[in-house]
Coordinates of C-alpha atoms in Angstrom, one line a residue:
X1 CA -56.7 -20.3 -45.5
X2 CA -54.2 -17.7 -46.6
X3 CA -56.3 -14.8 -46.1
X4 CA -57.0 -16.2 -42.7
X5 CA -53.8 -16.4 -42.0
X6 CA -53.1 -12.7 -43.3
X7 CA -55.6 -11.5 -41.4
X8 CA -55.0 -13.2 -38.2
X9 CA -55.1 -11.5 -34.9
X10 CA -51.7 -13.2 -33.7
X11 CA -48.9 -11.2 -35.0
X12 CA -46.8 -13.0 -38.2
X13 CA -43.9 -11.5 -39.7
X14 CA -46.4 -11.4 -43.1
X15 CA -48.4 -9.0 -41.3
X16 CA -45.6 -7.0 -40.1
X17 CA -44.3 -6.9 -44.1
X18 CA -47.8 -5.4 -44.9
X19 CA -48.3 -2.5 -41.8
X20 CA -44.7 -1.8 -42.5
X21 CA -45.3 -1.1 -46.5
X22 CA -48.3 0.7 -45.4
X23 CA -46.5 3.2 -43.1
X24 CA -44.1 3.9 -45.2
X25 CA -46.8 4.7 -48.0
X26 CA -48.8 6.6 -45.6
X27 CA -45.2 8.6 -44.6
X28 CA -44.3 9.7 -47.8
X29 CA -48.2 10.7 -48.9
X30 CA -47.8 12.7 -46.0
X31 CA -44.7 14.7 -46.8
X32 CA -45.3 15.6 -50.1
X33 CA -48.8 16.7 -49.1
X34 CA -47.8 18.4 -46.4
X35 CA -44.3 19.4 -46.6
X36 CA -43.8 20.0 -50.8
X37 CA -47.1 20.8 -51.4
X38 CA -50.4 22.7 -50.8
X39 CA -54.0 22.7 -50.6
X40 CA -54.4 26.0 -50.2
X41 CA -55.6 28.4 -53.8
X42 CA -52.9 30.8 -53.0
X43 CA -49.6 28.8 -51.7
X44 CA -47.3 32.0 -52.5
X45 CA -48.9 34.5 -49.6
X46 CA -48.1 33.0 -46.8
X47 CA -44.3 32.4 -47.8
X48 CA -41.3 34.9 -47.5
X49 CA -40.0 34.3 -51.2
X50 CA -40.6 37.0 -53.6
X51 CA -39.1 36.5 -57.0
X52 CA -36.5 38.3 -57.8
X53 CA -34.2 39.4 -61.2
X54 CA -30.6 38.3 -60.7
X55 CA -28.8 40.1 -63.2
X56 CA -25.1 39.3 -62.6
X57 CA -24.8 36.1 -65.4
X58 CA -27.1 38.7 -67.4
X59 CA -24.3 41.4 -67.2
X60 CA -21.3 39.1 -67.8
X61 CA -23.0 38.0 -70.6
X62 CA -23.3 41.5 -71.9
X63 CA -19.7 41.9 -71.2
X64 CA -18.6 38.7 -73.3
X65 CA -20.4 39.9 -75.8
X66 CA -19.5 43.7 -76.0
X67 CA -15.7 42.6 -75.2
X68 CA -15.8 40.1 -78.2
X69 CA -17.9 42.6 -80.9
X70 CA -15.1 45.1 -80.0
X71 CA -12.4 43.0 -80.7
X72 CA -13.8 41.0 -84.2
X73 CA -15.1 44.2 -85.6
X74 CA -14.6 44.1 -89.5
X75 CA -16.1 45.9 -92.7
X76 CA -19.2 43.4 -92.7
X77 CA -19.7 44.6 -88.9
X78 CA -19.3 48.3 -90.1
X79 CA -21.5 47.5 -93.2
X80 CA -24.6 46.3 -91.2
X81 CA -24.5 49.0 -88.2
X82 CA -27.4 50.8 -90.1
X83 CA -29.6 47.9 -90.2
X84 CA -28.6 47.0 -86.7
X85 CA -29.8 51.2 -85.9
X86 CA -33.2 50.6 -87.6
X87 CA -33.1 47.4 -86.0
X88 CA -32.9 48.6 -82.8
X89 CA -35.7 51.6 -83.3
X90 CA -38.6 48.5 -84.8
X91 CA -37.4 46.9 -81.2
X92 CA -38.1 50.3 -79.3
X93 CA -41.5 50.4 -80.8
X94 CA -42.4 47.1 -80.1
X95 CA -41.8 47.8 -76.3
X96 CA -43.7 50.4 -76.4
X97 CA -46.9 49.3 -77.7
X98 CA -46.7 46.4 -75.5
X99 CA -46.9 48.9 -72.5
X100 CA -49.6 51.2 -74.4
X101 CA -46.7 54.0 -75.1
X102 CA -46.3 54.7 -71.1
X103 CA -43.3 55.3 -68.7
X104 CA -42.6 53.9 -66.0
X105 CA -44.6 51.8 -63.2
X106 CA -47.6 52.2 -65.2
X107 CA -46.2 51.0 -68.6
X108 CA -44.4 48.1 -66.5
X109 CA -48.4 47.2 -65.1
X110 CA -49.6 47.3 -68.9
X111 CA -46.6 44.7 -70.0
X112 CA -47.0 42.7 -66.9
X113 CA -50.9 41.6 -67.4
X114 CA -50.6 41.4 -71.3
X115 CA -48.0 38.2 -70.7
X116 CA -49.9 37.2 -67.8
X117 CA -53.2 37.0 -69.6
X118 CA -51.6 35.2 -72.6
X119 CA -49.9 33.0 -70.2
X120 CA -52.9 32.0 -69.0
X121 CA -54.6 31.6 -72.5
X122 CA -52.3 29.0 -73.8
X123 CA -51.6 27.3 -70.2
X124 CA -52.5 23.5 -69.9
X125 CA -55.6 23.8 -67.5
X126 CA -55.6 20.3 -66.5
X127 CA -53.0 20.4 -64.6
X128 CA -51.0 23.5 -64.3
X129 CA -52.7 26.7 -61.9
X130 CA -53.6 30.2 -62.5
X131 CA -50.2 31.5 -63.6
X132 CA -49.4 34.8 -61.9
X133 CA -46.8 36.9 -63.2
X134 CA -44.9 39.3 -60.6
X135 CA -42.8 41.1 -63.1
X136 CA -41.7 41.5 -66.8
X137 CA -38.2 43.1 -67.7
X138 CA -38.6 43.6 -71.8
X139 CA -35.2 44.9 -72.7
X140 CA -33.3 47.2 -73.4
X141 CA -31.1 46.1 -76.4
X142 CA -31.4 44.3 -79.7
X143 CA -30.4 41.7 -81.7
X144 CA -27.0 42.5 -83.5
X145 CA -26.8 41.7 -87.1
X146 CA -23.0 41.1 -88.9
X147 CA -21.1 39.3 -91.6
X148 CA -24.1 39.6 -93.7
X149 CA -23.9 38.1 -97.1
X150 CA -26.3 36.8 -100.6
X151 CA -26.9 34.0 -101.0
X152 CA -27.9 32.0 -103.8
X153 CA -31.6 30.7 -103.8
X154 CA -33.7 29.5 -106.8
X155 CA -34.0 31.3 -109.7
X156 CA -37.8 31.9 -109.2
X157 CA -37.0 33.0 -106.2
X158 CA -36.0 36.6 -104.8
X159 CA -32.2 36.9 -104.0
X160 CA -31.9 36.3 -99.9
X161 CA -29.5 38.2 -97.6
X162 CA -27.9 35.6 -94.6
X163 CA -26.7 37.2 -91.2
X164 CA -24.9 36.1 -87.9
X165 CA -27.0 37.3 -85.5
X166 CA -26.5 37.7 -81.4
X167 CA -28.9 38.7 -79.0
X168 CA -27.7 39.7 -75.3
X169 CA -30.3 41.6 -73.2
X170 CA -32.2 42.0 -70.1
X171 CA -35.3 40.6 -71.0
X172 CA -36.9 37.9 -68.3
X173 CA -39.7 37.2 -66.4
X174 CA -40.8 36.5 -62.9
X175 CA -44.2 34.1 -62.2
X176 CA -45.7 31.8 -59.8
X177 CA -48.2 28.6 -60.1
X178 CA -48.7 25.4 -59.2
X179 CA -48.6 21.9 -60.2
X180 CA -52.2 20.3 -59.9
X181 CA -52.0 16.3 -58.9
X182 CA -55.5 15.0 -59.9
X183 CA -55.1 11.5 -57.9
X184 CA -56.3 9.6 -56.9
X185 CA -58.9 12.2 -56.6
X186 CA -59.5 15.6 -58.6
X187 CA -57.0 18.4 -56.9
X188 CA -55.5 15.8 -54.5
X189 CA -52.8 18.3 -54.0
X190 CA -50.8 21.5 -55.5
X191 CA -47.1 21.7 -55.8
X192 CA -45.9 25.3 -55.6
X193 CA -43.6 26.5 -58.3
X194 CA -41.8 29.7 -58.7
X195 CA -39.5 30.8 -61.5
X196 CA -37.5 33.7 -62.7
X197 CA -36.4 33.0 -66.1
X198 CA -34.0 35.7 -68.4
X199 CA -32.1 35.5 -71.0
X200 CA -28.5 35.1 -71.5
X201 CA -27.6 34.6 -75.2
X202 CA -29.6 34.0 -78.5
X203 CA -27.1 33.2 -81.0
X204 CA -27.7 32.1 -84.8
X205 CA -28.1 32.6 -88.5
X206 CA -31.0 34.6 -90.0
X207 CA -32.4 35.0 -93.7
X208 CA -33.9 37.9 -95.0
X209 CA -35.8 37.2 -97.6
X210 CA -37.6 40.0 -99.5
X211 CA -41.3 40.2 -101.3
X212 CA -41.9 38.4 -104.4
X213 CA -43.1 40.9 -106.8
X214 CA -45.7 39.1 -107.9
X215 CA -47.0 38.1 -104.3
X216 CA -50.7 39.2 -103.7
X217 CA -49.8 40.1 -99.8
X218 CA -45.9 41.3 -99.9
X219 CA -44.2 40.5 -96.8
X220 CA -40.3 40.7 -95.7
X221 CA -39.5 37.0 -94.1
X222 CA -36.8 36.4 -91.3
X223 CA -35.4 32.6 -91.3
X224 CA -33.2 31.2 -88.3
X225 CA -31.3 28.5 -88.3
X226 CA -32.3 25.3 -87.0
X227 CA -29.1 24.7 -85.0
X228 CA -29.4 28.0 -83.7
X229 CA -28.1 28.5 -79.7
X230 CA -30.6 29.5 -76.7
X231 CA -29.1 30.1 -73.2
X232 CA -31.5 30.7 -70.3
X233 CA -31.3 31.6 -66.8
X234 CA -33.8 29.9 -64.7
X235 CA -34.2 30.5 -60.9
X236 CA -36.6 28.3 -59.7
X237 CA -38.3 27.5 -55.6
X238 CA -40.6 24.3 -55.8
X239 CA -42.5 23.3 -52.6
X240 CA -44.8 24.5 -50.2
X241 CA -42.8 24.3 -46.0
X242 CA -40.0 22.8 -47.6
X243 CA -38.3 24.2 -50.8
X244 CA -36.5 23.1 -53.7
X245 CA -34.6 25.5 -54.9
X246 CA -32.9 26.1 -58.8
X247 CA -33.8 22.2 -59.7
X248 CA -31.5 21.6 -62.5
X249 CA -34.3 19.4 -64.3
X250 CA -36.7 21.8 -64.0
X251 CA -34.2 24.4 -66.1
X252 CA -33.2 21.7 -68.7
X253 CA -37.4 21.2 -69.2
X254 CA -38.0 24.8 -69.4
X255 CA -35.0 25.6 -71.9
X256 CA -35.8 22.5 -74.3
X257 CA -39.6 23.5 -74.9
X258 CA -38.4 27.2 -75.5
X259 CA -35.8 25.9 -77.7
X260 CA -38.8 23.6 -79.2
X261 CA -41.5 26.3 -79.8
X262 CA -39.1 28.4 -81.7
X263 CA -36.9 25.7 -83.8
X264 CA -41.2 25.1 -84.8
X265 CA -41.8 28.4 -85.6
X266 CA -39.0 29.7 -87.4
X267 CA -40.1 31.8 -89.9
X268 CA -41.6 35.3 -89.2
X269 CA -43.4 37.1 -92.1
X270 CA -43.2 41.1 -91.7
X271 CA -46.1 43.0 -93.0
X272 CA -45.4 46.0 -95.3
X273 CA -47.5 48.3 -94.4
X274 CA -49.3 49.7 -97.5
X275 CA -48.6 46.8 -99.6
X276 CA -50.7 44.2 -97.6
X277 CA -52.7 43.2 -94.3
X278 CA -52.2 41.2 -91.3
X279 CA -55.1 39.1 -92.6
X280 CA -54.6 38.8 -96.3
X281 CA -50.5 37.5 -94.5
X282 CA -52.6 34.8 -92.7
X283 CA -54.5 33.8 -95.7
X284 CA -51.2 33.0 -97.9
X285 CA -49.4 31.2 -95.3
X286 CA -52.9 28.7 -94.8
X287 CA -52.7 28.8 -98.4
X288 CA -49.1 27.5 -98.8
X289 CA -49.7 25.2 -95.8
X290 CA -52.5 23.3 -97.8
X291 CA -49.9 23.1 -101.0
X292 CA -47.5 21.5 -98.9
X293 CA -50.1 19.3 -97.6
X294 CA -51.7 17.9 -100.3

C-alpha cells in the first residue's frame, strides 16, 4: 500500500520530497562533473593557466635570512664558514649530475624528466593521473651550517659534532595531474590539479656523526632533528571550467606529508668513496634494521 502510494500517478507532497532530493542530486553530479572536473586525458591543454614560479615570499625569505646571519654573526659562525664552502661545492655537484653536467635549457630538460619520471614511479596509480612536470628550479644556495658543537654520545661510540642548520633557496617545482574518482564506475571523472610548490625555509639541528673504525662499510651520517621546521609555498588551481585557486587544505596536506617523509627518513648515510660501496651501505643498514627488529 505504501509503495502504491509512492508511486502514484496523482501528485503527493511524498513524491515531490523524493523528485526534489533527486534533482538536487542530479545538480550537484552535474557541476562537479562538468564544471570542477574532466573527462578528457589531458584537462590542462585546453585551459589558459600555465604554472608559474612566484618568487617574491622566496626572496623575502632570503632577505630574513641574510639580514638576520649578518647581524648574529659570531666565532662559531666564522668557525664553520669552511664547512659551509665545501658544503656548498658537494651541493653544486649534486645539481649537476642531476642535469648530466649541462647548461642551460638542455640541463633544465635533463632535471625536469628525472623528477617527472620518479614522480611517476612512486605515484599512487589508483587514483592519482600521469603527473607532468612543467618545470624544476634546483637551487642556487645551500644549507648554512653554525654554532656547531660535540657532543657527548656513548663511549662505544664515535664522538658527534651537533649544528644549527638553515636552508633558504630557490628550489621548487611546477606539475600538473589529476584526481581519478573511480565511482560509482571506474574513471567516473578527473579533477584537475595544478601546483607550484617552493621552498621558503628549512630550519633545524643536524648531527654529524663520523665512521666507526671498525665498521666494514664506513660512512659519514647526517641526523636532523625531529622537531625540525619546513615552510612551503604552494600555489595551487583545482578544477576543470571553474577553478579553485591556492586551497589552503590542499597546502596544509601537501606540507604535512613532506614534513612526514622526512621526520621518517632522517638519517642520511654518506658513502666515502674508497672506503666502501653504495651496496655494501645498503647491506649494513638492512643489517641493523633486522637487529632492531628481532
Amino acid at each position: 500500500m505504501g509503495a502504491n502510494y509512492v508511486l502514484s500517478l496523482q501528485p503527493t507532497f511524498t513524491q515531490g520530497l523524493i523528485l526534489g532530493q533527486l534533482s538536487i542530486l542530479a545538480l550537484l553530479v552535474f557541476v562537479l562533473k562538468y564544471l570542477f572536473m574532466d573527462s578528457t586525458k589531458y584537462p590542462f591543454e585546453t585551459t589558459s593557466y600555465h604554472p608559474r614560479i612566484v618568487s617574491d615570499s622566496i626572496m623575502r625569505s632570503q632577505k630574513i635570512y641574510q639580514s638576520t646571519r649578518e647581524n648574529g654573526l659570531n666565532k662559531e659562525d666564522e668557525s664553520a664558514e669552511w664547512l659551509n664552502l665545501l658544503l656548498h661545492q658537494i651541493v653544486g655537484t649534486y645539481r649537476s649530475k642531476l642535469r648530466n653536467d649541462l647548461l642551460g635549457a638542455d640541463g633544465d630538460e635533463v632535471a625536469r624528466k628525472r623528477v617527472e619520471d620518479y614522480a611517476n614511479k612512486i605515484r599512487p596509480a589508483s587514483f592519482l593521473d600521469h603527473i607532468t612536470v612543467h618545470s624544476v628550479d634546483l637551487g642556487s644556495s645551500a644549507p648554512h651550517l653554525f654554532n656547531g658543537r660535540r657532543v657527548h654520545p656513548p663511549s662505544s661510540n664515535p664522538p658527534e659534532i651537533e649544528f644549527d642548520v638553515n636552508y633558504v633557496d630557490s628550489v621548487s617545482v611546477s606539475l600538473s595531474t589529476s584526481y581519478l574518482f573511480n565511482y560509482p564506475m571506474p574513471l567516473f571523472a578527473r579533477l584537475p590539479v595544478a601546483l607550484t610548490i617552493s621552498l621558503s625555509l628549512f630550519k633545524s639541528s643536524v648531527i654529524i656523526t663520523p665512521p666507526l673504525h671498525t665498521s666494514p662499510a664506513p660512512t659519514l651520517t647526517f641526523s636532523i632533528s625531529p622537531t625540525f621546521t619546513l615552510d612551503l609555498t604552494t600555489m595551487s588551481l583545482m578544477g576543470s571550467r571553474a577553478k579553485l585557486a591556492n586551497v589552503p587544505k590542499l597546502h596544509d596536506l601537501i606540507q604535512h606529508q613532506v614534513h612526514r617523509v622526512l621526520a621518517a627518513k632522517g638519517v642520511w648515510k654518506v658513502v666515502l668513496p674508497g672506503l666502501a660501496t653504495v651496496d655494501e651501505v645498503k647491506q649494513e643498514v638492512k643489517n641493523d634494521m633486522a637487529d632492531v627488529l628481532s
